[in-house]
Short mmCIF file of C-alpha atoms in Angstrom, two decimals:
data_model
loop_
_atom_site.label_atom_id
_atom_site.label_comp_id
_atom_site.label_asym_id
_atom_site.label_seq_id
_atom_site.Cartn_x
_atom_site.Cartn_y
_atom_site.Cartn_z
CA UNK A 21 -13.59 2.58 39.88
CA UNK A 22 -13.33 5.70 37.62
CA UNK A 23 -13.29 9.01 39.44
CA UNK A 24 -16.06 11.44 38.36
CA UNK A 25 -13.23 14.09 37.32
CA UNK A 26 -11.50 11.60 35.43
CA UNK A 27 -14.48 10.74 33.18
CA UNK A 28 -15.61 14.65 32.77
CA UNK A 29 -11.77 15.04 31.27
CA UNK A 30 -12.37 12.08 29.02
CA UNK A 31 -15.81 13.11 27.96
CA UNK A 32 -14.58 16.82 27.36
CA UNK A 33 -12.02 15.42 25.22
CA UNK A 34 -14.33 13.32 23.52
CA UNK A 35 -16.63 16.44 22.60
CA UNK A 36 -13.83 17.97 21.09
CA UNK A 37 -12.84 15.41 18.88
CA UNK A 38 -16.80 15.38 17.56
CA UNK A 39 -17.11 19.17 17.57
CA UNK A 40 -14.26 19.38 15.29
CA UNK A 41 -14.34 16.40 12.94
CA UNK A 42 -14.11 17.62 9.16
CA UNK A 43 -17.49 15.78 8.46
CA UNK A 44 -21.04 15.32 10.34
CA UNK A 45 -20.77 13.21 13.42
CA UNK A 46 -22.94 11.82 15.76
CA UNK A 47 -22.20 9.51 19.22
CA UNK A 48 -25.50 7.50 20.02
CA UNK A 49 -26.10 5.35 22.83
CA UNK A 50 -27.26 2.17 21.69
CA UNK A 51 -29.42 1.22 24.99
CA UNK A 52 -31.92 3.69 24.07
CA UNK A 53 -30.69 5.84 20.68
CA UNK A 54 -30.09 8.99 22.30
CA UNK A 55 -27.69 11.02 20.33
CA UNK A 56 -25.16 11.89 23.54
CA UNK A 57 -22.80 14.02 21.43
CA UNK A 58 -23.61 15.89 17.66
CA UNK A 59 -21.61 18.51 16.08
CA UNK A 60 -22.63 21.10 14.08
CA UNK A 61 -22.89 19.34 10.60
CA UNK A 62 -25.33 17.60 11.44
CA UNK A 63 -27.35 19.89 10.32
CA UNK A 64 -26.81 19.56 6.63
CA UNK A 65 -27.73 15.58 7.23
CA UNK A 66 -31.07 15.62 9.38
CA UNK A 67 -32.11 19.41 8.69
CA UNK A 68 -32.28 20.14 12.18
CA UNK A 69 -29.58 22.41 14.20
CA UNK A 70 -27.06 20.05 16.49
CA UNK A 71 -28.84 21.89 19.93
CA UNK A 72 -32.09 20.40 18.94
CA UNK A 73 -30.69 16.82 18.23
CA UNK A 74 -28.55 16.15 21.34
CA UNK A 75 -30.18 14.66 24.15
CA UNK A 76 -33.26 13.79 21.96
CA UNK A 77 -33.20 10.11 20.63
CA UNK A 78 -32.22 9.63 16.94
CA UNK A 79 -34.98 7.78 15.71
CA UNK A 80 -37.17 11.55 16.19
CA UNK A 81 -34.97 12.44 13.12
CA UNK A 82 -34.72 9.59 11.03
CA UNK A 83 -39.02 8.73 10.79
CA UNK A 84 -38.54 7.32 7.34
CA UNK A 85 -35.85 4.89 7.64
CA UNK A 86 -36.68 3.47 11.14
CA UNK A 87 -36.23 -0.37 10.45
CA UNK A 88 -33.01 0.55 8.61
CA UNK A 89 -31.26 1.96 11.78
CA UNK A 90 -32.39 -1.43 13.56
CA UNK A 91 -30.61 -3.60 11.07
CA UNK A 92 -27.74 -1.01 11.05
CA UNK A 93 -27.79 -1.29 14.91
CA UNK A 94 -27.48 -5.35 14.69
CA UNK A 95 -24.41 -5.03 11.77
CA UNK A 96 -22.41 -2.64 13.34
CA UNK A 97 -19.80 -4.48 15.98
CA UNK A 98 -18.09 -3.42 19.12
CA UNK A 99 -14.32 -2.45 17.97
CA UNK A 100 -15.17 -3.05 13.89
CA UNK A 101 -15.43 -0.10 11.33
CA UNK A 102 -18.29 -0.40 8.87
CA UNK A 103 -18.92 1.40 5.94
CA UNK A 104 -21.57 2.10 3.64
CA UNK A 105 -23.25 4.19 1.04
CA UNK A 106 -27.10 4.93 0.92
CA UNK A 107 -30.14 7.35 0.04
CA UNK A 108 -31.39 9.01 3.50
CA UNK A 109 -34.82 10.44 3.83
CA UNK A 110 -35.35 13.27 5.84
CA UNK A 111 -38.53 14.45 8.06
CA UNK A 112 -38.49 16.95 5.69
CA UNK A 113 -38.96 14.69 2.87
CA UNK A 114 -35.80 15.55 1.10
CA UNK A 115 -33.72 12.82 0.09
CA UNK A 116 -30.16 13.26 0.38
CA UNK A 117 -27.18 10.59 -0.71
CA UNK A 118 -24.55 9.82 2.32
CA UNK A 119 -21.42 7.94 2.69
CA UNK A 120 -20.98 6.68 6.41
CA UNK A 121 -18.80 5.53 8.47
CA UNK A 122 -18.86 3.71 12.19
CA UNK A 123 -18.01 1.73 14.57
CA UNK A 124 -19.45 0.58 18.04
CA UNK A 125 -17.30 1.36 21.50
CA UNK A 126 -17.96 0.72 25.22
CA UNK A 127 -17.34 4.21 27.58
CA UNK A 128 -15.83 4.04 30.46
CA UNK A 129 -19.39 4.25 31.88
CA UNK A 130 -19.90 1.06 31.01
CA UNK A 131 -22.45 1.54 28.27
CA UNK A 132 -22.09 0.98 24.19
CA UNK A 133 -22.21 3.75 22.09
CA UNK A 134 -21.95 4.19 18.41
CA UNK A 135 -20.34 6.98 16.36
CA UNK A 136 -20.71 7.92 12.81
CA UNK A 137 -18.71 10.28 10.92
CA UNK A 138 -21.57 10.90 7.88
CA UNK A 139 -20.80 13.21 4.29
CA UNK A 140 -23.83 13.96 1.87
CA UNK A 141 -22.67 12.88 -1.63
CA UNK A 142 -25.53 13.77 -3.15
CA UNK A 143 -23.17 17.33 -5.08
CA UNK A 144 -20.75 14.71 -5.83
CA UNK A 145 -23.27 12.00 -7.52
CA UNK A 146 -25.24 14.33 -9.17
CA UNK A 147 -21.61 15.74 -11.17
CA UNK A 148 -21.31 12.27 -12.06
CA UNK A 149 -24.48 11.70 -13.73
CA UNK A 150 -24.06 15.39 -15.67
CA UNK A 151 -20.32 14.32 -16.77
CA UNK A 152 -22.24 10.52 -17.75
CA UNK A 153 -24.59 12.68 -19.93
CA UNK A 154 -22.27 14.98 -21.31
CA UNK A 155 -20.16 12.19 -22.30
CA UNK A 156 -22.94 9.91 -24.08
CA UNK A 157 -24.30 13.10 -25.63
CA UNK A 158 -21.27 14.38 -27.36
CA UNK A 159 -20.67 15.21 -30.39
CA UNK A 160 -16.61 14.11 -30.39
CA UNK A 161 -15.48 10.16 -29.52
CA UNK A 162 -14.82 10.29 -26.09
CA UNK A 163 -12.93 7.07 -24.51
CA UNK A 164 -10.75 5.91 -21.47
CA UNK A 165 -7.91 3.68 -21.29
CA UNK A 166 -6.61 1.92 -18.74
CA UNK A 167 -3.04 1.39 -18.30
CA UNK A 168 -2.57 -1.84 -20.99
CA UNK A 169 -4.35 0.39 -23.53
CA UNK A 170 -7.47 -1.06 -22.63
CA UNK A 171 -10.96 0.33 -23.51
CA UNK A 172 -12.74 1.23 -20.23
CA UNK A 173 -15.69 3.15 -21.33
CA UNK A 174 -16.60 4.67 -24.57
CA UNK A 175 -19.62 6.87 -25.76
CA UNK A 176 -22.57 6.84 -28.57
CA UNK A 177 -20.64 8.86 -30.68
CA UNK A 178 -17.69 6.27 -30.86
CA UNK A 179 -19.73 3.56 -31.04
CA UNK A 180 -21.94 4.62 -33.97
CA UNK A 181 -18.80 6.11 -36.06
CA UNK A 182 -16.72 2.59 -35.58
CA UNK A 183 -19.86 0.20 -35.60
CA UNK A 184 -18.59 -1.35 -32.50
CA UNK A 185 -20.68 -2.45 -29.50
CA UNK A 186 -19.30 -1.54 -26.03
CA UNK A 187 -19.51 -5.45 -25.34
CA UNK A 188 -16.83 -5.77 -28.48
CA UNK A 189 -14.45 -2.90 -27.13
CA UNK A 190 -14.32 -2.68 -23.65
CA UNK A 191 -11.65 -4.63 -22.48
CA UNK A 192 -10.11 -4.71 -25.95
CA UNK A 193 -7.45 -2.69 -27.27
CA UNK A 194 -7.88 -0.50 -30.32
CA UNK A 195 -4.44 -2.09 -32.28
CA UNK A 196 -5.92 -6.00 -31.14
CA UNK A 197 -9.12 -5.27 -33.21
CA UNK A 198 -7.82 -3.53 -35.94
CA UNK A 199 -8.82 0.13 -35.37
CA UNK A 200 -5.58 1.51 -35.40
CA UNK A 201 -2.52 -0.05 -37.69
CA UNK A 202 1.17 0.10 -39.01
CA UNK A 203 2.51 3.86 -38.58
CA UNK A 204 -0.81 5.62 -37.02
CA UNK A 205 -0.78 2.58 -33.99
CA UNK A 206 2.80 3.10 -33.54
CA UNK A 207 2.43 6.97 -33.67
CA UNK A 208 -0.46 6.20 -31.07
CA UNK A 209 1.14 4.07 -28.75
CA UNK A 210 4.05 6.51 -28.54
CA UNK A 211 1.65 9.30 -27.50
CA UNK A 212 0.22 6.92 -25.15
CA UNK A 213 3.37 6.13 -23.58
CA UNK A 214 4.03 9.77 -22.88
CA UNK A 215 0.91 10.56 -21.25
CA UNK A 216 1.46 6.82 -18.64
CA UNK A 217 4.86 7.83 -17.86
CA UNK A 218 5.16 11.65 -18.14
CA UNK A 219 1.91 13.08 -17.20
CA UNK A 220 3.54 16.40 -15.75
CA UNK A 221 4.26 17.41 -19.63
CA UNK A 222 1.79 19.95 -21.45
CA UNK A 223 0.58 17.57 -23.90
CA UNK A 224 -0.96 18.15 -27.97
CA UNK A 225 -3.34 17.10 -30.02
CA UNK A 226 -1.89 14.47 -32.99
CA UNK A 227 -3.68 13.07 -35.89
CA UNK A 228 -3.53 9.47 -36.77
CA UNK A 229 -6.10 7.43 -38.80
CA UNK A 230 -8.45 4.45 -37.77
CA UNK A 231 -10.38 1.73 -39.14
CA UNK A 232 -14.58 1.07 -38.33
CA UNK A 233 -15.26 -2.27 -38.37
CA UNK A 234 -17.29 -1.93 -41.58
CA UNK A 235 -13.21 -0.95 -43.34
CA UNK A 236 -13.79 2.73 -43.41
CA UNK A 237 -11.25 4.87 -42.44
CA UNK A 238 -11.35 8.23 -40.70
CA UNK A 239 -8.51 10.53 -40.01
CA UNK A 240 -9.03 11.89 -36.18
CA UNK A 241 -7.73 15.17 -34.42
CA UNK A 242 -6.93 13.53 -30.74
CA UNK A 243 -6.49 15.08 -27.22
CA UNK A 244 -5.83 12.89 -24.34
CA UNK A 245 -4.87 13.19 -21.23
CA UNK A 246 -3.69 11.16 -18.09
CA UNK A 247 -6.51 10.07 -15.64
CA UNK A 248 -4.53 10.62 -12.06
CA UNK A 249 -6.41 9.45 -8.75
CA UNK A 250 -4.64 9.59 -5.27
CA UNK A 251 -1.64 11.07 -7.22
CA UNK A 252 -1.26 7.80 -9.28
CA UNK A 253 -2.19 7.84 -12.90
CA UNK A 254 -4.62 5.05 -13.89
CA UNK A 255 -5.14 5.54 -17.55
CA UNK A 256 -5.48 8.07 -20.46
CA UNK A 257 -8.66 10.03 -21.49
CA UNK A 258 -9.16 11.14 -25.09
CA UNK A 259 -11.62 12.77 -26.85
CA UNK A 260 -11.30 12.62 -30.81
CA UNK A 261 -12.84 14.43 -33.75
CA UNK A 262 -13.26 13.02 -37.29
CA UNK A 263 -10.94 15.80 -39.79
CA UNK A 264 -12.17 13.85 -43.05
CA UNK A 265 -12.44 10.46 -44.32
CA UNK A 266 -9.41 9.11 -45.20
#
């Protein structure tokens, strides 16, 4: 049998760890959805300061998505981690994107809890979908590579000076379909080469000439640059500017 001071030790503890987790977090037992620990991020997620939410049950706060925290209740297993994405709406009728993640535990009291460590995305998604409309709106080529030379992505501007579709280039490189040849895809590929395996370098913008599928040719002023996530880089970005026809 657990001693009374042992468990106050282990729950103190436990509020700690909660109070000062980089991200919102919430402990709810599962029995009856009271939130038994919150700290004070929660705030930014359900609108309402961490005092008010603590000791209160969690489906006060979460009105709107009440049959989604049943199914979420049913997925998430004892001693698993679960992650997820989604759009939350709050009482206050704001809706906010969240990544999530949780798992389900038993306390030494014998009952289940669940905790979820919870960040609102919704800055970081709405930065993606300006960059997306910056880059399908601009007025240079803009294009990513991945690390075989590859066409990732590509926008309008690209697309209507080549002729291409983004079915015909992605996955493609630009040498395999003709766009670039002889000196300019050798020129190209060296350029390439430096940005995959020296990406630390200051790099500059080069010239080289390329072929639409229609046989014109255009002489282009490219930058490009290394993509690097988690310190690894994954490809090249280059944006590219038509000097004159060739």
């Amino acid at each position: 049998m657990i001693r009374k001071s042992e468990l106050k030790k282990e729950v103190n503890l436990f509020e700690e760890i909660v109070r000062h987790a980089p991200v919102a977090c919430f402990v709810i037992r599962e029995i009856d959805d009271t939130v038994k620990f919150a700290n004070e991020k929660v705030e930014g997620i359900l609108g309402y300061p961490h005092s008010e939410v603590v000791g209160k049950q969690l489906t006060d706060f979460i009105k709107y998505r009440l049959e989604k925290w049943g199914k979420l209740k049913r997925i998430i297993k004892e001693g698993e981690y679960f992650k997820a994405e989604d759009d939350f709406k709050r009482n206050d009728q704001r809706v906010i994107s969240l990544k999530y993640e949780a798992t389900k535990f038993r306390w030494k009291d014998g009952k289940s809890y669940f905790i979820f460590f919870v960040r609102n995305v919704s800055d970081q998604i709405l930065a993606r979908s300006l960059y997306r409309h910056v880059f399908e709106n601009a007025d240079d080529w803009i294009y990513t590579v991945d690390l075989e030379g590859r066409f990732t992505s590509v926008n309008q501007k690209f697309l209507r000076m080549l002729g291409y579709t983004a079915q015909e280039l992605i996955g493609k490189q630009a040498g395999e379909l003709g766009i670039i040849r002889g000196e300019n895809r050798v020129k190209a590929t060296g350029e390439f080469e430096k940005r995959i395996y020296d990406p630390r370098q200051v790099f500059k913008r080069y010239k080289v000439d390329v072929h639409s599928k229609e046989g014109s040719v255009f002489s282009v002023d490219v930058s490009a640059v290394p993509i690097i996530e988690d310190g690894k880089v994954t490809g090249v970005q280059g944006i590219a500017r038509a000097v004159t026809a060739a």
